[in-house]
PDB file of C-alpha atoms in Angstrom:
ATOM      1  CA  UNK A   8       0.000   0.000   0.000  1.00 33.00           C
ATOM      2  CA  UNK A   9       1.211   3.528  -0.366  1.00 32.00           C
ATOM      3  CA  UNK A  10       2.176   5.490   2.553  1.00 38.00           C
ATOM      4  CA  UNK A  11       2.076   9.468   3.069  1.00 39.00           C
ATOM      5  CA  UNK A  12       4.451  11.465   0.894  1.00 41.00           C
ATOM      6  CA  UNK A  13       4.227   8.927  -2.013  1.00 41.00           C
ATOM      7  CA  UNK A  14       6.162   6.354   0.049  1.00 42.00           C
ATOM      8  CA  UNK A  15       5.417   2.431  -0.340  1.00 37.00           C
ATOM      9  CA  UNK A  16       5.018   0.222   2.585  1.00 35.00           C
ATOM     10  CA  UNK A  17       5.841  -3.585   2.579  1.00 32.00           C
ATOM     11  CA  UNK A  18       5.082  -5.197   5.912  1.00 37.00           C
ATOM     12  CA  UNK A  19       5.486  -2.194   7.753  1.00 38.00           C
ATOM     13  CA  UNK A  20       8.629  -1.491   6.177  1.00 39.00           C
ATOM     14  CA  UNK A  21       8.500   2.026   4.238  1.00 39.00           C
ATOM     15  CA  UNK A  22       9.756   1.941   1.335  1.00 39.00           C
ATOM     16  CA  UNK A  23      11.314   5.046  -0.448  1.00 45.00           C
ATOM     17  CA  UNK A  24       9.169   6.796  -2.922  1.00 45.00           C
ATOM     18  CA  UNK A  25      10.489   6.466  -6.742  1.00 54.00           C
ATOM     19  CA  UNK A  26      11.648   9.572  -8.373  1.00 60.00           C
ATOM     20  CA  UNK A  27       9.387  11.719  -9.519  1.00 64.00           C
ATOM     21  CA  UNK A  28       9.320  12.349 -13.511  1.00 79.00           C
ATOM     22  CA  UNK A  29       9.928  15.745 -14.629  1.00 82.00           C
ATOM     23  CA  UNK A  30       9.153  18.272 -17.090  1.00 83.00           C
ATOM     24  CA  UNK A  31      11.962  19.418 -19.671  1.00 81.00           C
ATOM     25  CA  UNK A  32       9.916  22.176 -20.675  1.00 83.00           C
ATOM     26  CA  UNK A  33      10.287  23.677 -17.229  1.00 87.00           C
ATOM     27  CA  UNK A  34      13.678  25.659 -16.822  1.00 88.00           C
ATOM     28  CA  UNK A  35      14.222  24.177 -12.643  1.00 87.00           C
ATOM     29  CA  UNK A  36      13.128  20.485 -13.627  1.00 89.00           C
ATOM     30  CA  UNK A  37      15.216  20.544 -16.698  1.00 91.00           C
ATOM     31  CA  UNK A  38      17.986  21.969 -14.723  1.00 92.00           C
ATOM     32  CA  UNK A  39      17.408  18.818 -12.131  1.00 91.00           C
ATOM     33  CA  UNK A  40      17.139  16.457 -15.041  1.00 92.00           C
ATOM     34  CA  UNK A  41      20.715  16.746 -16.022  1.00 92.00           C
ATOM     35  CA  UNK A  42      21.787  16.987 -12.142  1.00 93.00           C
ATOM     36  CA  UNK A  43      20.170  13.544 -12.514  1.00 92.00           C
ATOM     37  CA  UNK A  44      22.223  12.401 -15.331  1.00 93.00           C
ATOM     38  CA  UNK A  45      25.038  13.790 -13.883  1.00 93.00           C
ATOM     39  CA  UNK A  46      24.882  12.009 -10.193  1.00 93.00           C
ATOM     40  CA  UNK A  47      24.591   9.284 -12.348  1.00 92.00           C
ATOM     41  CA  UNK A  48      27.642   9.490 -14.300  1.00 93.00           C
ATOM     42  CA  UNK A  49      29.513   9.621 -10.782  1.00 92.00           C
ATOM     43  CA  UNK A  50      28.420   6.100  -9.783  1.00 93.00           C
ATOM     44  CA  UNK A  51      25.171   7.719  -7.759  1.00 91.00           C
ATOM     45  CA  UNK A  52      27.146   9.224  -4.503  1.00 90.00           C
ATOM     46  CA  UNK A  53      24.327   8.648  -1.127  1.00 89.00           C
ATOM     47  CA  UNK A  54      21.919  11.938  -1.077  1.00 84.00           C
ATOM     48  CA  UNK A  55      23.582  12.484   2.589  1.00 85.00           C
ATOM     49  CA  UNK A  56      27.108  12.871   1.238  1.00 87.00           C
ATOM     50  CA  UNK A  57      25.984  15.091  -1.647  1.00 88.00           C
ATOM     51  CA  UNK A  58      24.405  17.195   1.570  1.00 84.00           C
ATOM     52  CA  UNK A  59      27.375  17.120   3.327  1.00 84.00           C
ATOM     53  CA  UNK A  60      29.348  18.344   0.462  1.00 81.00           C
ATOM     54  CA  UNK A  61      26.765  21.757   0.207  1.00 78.00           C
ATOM     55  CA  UNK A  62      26.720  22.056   3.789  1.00 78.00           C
ATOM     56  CA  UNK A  63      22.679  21.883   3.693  1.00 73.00           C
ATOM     57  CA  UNK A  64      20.451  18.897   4.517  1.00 75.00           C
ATOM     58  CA  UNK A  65      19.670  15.734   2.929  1.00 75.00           C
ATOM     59  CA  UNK A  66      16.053  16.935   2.399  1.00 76.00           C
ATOM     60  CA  UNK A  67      17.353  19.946   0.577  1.00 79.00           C
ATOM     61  CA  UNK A  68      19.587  17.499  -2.013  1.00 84.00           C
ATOM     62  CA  UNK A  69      16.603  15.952  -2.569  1.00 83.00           C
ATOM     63  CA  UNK A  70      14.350  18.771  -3.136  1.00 81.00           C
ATOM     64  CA  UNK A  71      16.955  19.842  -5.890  1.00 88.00           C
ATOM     65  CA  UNK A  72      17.458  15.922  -7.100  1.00 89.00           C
ATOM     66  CA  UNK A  73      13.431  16.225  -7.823  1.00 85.00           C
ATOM     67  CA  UNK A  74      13.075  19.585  -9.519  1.00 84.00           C
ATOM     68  CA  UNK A  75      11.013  21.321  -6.586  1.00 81.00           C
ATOM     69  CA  UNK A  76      13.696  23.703  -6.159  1.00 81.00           C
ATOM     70  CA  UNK A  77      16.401  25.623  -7.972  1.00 84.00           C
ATOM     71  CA  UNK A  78      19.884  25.206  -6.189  1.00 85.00           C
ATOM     72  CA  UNK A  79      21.936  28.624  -5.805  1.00 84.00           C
ATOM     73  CA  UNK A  80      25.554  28.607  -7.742  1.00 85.00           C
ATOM     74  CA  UNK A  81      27.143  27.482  -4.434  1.00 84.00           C
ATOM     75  CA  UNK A  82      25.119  24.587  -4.045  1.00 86.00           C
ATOM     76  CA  UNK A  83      25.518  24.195  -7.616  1.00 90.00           C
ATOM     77  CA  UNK A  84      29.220  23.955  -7.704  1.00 90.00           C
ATOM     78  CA  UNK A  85      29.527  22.097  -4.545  1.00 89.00           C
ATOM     79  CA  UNK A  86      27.287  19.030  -6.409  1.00 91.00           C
ATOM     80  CA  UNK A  87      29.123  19.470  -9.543  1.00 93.00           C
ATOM     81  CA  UNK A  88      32.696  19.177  -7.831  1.00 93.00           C
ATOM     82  CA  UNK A  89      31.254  16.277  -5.403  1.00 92.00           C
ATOM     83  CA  UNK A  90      30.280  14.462  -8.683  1.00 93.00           C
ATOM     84  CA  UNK A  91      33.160  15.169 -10.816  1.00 93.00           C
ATOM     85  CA  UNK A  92      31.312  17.217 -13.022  1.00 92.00           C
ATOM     86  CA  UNK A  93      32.706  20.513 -15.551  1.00 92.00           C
ATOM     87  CA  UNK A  94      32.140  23.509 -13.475  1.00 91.00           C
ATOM     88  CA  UNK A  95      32.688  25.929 -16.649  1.00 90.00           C
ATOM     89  CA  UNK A  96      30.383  24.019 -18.457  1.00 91.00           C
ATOM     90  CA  UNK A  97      27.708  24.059 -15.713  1.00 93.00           C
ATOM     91  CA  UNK A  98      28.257  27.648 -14.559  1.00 90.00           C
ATOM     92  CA  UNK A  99      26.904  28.174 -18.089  1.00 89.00           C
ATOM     93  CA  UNK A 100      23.786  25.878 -17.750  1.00 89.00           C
ATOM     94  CA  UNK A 101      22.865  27.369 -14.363  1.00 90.00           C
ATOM     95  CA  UNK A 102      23.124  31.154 -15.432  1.00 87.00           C
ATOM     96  CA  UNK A 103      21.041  29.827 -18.561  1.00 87.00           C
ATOM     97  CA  UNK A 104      18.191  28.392 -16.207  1.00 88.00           C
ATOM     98  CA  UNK A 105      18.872  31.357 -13.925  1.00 83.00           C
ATOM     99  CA  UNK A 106      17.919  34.115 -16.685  1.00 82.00           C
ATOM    100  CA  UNK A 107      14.696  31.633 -17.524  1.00 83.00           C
ATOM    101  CA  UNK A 108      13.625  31.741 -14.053  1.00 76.00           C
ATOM    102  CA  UNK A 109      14.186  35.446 -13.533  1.00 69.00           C
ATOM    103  CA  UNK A 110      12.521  36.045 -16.969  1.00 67.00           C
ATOM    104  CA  UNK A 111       9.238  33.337 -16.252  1.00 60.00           C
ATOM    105  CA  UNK A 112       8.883  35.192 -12.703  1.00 53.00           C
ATOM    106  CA  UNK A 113       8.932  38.947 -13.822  1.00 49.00           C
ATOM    107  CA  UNK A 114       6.085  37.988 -16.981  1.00 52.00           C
ATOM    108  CA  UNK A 115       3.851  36.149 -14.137  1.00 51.00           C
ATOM    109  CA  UNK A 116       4.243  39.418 -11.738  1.00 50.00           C
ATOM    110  CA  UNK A 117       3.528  41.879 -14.827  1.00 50.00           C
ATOM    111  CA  UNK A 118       0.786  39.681 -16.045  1.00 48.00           C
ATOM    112  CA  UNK A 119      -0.477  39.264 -12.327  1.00 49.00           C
ATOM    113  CA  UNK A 120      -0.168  43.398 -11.297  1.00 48.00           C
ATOM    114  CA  UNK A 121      -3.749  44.747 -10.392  1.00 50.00           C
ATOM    115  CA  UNK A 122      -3.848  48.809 -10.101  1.00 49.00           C
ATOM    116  CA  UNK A 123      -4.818  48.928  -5.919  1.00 46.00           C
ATOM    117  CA  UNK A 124      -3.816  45.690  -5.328  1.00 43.00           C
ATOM    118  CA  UNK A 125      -4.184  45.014  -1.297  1.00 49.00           C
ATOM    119  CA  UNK A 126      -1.290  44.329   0.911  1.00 66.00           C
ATOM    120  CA  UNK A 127      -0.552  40.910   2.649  1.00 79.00           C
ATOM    121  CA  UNK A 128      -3.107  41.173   5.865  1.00 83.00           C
ATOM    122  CA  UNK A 129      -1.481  41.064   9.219  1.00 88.00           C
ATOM    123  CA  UNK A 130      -1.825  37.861  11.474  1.00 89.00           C
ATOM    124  CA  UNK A 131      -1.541  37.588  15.468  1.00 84.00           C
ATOM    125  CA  UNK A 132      -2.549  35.508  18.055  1.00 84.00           C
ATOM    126  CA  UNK A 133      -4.194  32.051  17.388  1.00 85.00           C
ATOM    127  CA  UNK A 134      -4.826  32.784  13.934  1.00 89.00           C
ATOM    128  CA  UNK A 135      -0.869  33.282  13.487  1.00 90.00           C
ATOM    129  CA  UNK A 136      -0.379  30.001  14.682  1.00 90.00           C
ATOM    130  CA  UNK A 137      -3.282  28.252  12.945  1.00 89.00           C
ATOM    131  CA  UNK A 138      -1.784  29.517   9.536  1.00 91.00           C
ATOM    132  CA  UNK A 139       1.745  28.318  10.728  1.00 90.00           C
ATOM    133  CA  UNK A 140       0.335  24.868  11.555  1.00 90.00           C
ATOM    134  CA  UNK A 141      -1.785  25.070   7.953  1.00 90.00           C
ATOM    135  CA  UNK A 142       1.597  25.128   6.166  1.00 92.00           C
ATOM    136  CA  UNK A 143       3.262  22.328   8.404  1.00 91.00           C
ATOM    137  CA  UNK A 144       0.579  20.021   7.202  1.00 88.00           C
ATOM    138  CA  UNK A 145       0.854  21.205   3.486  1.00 89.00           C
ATOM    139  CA  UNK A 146       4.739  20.984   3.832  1.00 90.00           C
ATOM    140  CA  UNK A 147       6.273  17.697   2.262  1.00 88.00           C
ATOM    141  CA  UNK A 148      10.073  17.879   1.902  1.00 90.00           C
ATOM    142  CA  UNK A 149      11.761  20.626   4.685  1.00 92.00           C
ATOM    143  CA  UNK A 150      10.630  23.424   7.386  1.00 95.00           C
ATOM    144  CA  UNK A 151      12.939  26.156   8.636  1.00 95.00           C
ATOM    145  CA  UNK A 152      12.161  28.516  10.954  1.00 96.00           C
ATOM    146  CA  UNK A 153      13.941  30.970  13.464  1.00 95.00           C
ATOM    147  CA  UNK A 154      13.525  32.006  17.181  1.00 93.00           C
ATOM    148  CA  UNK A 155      15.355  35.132  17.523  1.00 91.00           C
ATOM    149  CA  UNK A 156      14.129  36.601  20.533  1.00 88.00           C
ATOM    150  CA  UNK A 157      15.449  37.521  23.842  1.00 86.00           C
ATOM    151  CA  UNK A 158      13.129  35.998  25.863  1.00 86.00           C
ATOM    152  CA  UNK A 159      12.320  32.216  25.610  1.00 88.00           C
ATOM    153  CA  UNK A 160       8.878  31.302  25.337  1.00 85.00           C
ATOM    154  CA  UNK A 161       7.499  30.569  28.906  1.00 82.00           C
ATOM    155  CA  UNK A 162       7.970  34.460  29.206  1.00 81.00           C
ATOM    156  CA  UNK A 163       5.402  35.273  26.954  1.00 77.00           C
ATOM    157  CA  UNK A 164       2.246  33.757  28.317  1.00 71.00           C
ATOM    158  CA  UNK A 165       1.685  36.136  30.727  1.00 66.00           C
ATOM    159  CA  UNK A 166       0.454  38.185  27.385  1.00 69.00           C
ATOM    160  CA  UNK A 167      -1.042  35.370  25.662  1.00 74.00           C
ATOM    161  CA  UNK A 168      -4.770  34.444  25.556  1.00 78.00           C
ATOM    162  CA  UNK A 169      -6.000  30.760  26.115  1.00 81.00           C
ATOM    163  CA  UNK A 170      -7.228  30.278  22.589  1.00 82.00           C
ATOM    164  CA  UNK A 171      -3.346  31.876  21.692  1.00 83.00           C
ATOM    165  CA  UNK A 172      -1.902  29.315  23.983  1.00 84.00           C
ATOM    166  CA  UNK A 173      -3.792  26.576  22.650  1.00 84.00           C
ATOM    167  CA  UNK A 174      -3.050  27.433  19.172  1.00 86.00           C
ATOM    168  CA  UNK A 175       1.085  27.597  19.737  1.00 86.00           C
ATOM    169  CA  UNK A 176       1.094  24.077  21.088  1.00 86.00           C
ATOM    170  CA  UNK A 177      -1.198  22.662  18.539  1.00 88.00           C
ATOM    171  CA  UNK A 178       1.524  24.086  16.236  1.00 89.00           C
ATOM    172  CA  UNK A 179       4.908  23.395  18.461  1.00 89.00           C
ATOM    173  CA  UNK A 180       3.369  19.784  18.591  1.00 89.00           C
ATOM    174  CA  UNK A 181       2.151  19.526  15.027  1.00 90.00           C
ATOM    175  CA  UNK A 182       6.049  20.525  13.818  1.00 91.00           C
ATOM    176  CA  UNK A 183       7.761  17.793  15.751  1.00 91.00           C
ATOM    177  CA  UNK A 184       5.182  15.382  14.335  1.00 91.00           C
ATOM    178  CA  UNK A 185       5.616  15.961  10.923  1.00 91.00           C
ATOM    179  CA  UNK A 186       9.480  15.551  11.543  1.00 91.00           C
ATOM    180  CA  UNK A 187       8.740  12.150  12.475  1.00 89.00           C
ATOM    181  CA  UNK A 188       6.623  11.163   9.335  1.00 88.00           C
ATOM    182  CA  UNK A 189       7.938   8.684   6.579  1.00 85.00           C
ATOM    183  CA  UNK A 190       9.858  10.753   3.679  1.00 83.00           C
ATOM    184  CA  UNK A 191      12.485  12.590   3.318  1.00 84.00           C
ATOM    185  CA  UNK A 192      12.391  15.512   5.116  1.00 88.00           C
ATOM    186  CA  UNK A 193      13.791  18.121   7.780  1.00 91.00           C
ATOM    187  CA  UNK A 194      13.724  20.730  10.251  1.00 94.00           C
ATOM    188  CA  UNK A 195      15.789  22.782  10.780  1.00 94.00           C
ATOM    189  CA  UNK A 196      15.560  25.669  14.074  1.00 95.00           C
ATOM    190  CA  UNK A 197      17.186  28.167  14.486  1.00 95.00           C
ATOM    191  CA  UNK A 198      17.816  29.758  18.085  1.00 94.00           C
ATOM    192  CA  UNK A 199      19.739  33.158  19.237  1.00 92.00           C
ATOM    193  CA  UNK A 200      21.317  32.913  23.024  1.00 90.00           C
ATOM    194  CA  UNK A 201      22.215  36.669  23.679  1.00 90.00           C
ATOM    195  CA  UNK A 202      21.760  35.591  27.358  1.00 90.00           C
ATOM    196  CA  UNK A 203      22.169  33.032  30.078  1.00 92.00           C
ATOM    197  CA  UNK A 204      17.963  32.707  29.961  1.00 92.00           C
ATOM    198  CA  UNK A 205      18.072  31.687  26.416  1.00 91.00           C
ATOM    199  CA  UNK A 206      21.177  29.556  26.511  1.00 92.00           C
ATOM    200  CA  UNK A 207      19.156  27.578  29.427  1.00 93.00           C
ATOM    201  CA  UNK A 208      16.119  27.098  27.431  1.00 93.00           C
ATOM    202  CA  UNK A 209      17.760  26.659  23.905  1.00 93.00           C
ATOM    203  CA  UNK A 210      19.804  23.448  25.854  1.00 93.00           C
ATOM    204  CA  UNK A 211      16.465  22.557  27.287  1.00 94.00           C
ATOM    205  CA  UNK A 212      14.493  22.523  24.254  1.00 93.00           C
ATOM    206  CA  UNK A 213      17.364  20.237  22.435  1.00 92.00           C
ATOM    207  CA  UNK A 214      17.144  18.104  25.480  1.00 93.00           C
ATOM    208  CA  UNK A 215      13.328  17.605  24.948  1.00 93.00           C
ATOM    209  CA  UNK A 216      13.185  16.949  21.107  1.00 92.00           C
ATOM    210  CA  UNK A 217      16.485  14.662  20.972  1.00 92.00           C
ATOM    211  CA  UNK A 218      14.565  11.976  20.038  1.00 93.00           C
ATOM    212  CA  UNK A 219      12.935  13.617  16.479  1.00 92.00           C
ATOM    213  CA  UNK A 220      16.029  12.702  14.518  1.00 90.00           C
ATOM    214  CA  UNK A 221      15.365  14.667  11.159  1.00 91.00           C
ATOM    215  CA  UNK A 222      14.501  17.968  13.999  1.00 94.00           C
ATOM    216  CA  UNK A 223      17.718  19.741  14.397  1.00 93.00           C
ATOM    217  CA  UNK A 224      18.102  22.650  16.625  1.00 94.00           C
ATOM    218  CA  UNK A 225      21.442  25.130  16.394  1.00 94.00           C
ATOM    219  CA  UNK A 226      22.104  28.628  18.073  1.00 94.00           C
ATOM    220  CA  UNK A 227      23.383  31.866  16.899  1.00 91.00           C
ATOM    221  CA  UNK A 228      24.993  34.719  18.911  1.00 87.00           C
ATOM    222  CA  UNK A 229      22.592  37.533  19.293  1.00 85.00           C
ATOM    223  CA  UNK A 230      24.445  40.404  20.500  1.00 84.00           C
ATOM    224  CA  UNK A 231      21.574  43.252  19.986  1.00 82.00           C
ATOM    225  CA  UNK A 232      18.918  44.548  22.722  1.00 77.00           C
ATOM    226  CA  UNK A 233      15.991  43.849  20.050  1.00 82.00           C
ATOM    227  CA  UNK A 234      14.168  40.850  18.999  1.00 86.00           C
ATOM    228  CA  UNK A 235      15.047  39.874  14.815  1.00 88.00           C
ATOM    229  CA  UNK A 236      12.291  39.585  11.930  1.00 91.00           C
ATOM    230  CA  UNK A 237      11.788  36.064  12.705  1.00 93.00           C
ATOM    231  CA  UNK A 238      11.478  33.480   9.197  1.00 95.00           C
ATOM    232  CA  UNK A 239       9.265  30.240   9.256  1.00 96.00           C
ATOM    233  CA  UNK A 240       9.789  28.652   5.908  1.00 96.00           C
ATOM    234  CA  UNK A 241       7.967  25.742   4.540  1.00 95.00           C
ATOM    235  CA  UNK A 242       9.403  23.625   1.225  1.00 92.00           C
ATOM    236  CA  UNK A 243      10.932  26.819  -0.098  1.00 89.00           C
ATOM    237  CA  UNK A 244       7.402  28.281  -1.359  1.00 90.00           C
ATOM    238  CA  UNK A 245       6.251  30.050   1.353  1.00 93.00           C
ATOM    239  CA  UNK A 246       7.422  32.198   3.946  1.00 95.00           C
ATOM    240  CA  UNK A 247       5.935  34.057   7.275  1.00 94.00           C
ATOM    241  CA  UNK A 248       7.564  37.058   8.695  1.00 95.00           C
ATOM    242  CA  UNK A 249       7.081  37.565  12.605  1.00 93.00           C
ATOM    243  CA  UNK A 250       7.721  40.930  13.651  1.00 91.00           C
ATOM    244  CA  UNK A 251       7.459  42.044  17.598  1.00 83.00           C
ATOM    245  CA  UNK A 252       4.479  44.446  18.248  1.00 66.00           C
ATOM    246  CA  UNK A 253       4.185  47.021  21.038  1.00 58.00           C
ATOM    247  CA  UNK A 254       5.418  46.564  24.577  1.00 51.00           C
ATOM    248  CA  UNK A 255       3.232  43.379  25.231  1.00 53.00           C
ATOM    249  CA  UNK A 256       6.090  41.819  22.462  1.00 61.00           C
ATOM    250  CA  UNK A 257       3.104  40.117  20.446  1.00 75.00           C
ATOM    251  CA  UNK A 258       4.105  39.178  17.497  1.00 81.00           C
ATOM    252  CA  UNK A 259       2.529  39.801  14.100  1.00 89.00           C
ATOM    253  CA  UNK A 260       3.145  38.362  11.003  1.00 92.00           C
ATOM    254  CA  UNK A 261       2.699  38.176   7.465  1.00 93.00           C
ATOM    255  CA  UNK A 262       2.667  35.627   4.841  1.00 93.00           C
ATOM    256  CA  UNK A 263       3.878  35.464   1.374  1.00 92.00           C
ATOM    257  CA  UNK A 264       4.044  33.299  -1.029  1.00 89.00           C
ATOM    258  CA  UNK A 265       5.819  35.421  -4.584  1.00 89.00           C
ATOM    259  CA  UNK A 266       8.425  33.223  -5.644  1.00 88.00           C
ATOM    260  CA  UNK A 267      11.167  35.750  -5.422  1.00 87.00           C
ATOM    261  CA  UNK A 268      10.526  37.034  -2.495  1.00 91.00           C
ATOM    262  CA  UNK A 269      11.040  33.645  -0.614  1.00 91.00           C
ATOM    263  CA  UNK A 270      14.344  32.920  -2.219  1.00 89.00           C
ATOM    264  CA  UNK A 271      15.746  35.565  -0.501  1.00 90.00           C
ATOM    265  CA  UNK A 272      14.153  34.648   2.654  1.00 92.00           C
ATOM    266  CA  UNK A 273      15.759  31.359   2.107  1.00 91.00           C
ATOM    267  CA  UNK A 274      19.051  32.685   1.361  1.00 89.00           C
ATOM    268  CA  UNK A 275      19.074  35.032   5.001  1.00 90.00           C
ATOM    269  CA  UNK A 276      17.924  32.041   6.586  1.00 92.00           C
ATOM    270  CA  UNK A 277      20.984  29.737   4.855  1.00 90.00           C
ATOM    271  CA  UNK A 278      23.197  32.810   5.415  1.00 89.00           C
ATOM    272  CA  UNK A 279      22.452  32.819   9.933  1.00 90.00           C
ATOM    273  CA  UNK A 280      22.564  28.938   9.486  1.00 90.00           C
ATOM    274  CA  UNK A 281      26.257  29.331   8.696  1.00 88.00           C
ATOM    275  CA  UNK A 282      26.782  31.136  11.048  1.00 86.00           C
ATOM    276  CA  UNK A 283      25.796  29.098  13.470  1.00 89.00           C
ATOM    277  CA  UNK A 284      26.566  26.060  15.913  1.00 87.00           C
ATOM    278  CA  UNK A 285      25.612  23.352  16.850  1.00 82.00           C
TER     279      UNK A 285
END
């Protein structure tokens, strides 16, 4: 029978879903197509050392093995070089595929451009975290989100509501569960410790999830008095940005969805995951 995600099981063994078949006519799948051919070529090197190679996750590999997402140059030339690949050759074929994207993505915003079109609506409180939990059960391949705060969480009920409440551990729960689900697939968390607080409850909180193997947790120094723009992003389509609100630090966010606009929030969040440790 066929499990969630496209995965088959066998006497309660899961199986792992074929490849899916791609579209040349589409610049990224084309572009994944010869990735394909080229992993191939190299004797087909394990997704996880291909991952450890770009520094990234093997969810991410994946994601660009199957067309659902267009790898930057740096990924690009780390997968080339891991598979003994041309990198003149391919810096070509990516800035190809890179002017067909950019080119695809500015005639869909033209032909998509109302006069008075409305602005992403704010969301707070429980209906923040109901959307957040909507896009955890859409999500199939990889989450990433960030907790750059100064305060850990426990701080902030005293402002929350009980439907809020609710809400935030329907979602806290519902992420751990999906990292558990057949597939391949990942989260990754990031965490800021500009103080001995947050250093206590980042340890505490890796403590607690330990045992959700494909949830991994790092920290990042925080040095500023001020809470970031915090980033949850789900399979590298759509983003929310959290921003803290008034002196009761509620946090409102918005969420988009335009192409563009979320591969730059995927490159700041790659960027602070560099920077990180584990």
């Amino acid at each position: 029978m066929t499990g969630k995600g496209g995965s088959a099981v066998f006497g309660g063994h899961t199986m792992p879903a074929q490849p899916r078949r791609l579209d040349p006519d589409l610049p990224v799948e084309r572009f994944a197509l010869a990735l394909r051919d080229l992993h191939r070529q190299a004797g087909r090197p394990k997704q996880r050392v291909l991952a450890t190679s770009l520094h990234t996750s093997h969810a991410t590999v994946s994601a660009i093995l199957n067309g659902h997402r267009f790898p930057s140059w740096e990924q690009t030339e780390a997968l080339v070089l891991a598979c003994d690949g041309d990198l003149a050759s391919w810096k070509r074929r990516w800035l190809q595929v890179s002017r067909e994207i950019d080119s695809d993505t500015t005639a869909s915003n033209a032909a998509s451009a109302q006069p008075g079109l409305s602005s992403p609506r704010p969301l707070s409180g429980g209906e923040f975290y109901r959307t957040m939990l909507d896009e955890v059960d859409r999500a199939r391949h990889r989450i990433m989100t960030t907790f750059l705060r100064r305060r850990p969480p426990a701080y902030f009920l005293g402002f929350t509501d009980e439907e809020t409440s609710r809400a935030a551990a329907a979602y806290f729960e519902g992420i751990l569960a999906w990292s558990d689900r057949p597939g391949p697939r990942s989260v990754r968390r990031l965490i800021c410790t500009p103080n001995a607080e947050m250093q206590d409850w980042a340890e505490q909180f890796r403590r607690e999830t330990a045992r959700h193997m494909r949830h991994e947790i790092r920290v990042v120094d925080w040095p500023f008095a001020t809470d970031a723009v915090n980033m949850a992003i789900f399979d590298d389509s759509v983003a929310l940005l959290a921003f803290t609100a008034g002196s009761a630090q509620q946090l409102v966010a918005f969420r988009m969805d335009q192409p563009d606009f979320v591969r730059c929030c995927v490159g700041q969040f790659e960027c602070l995951w560099l920077e990180s440790r584990a």
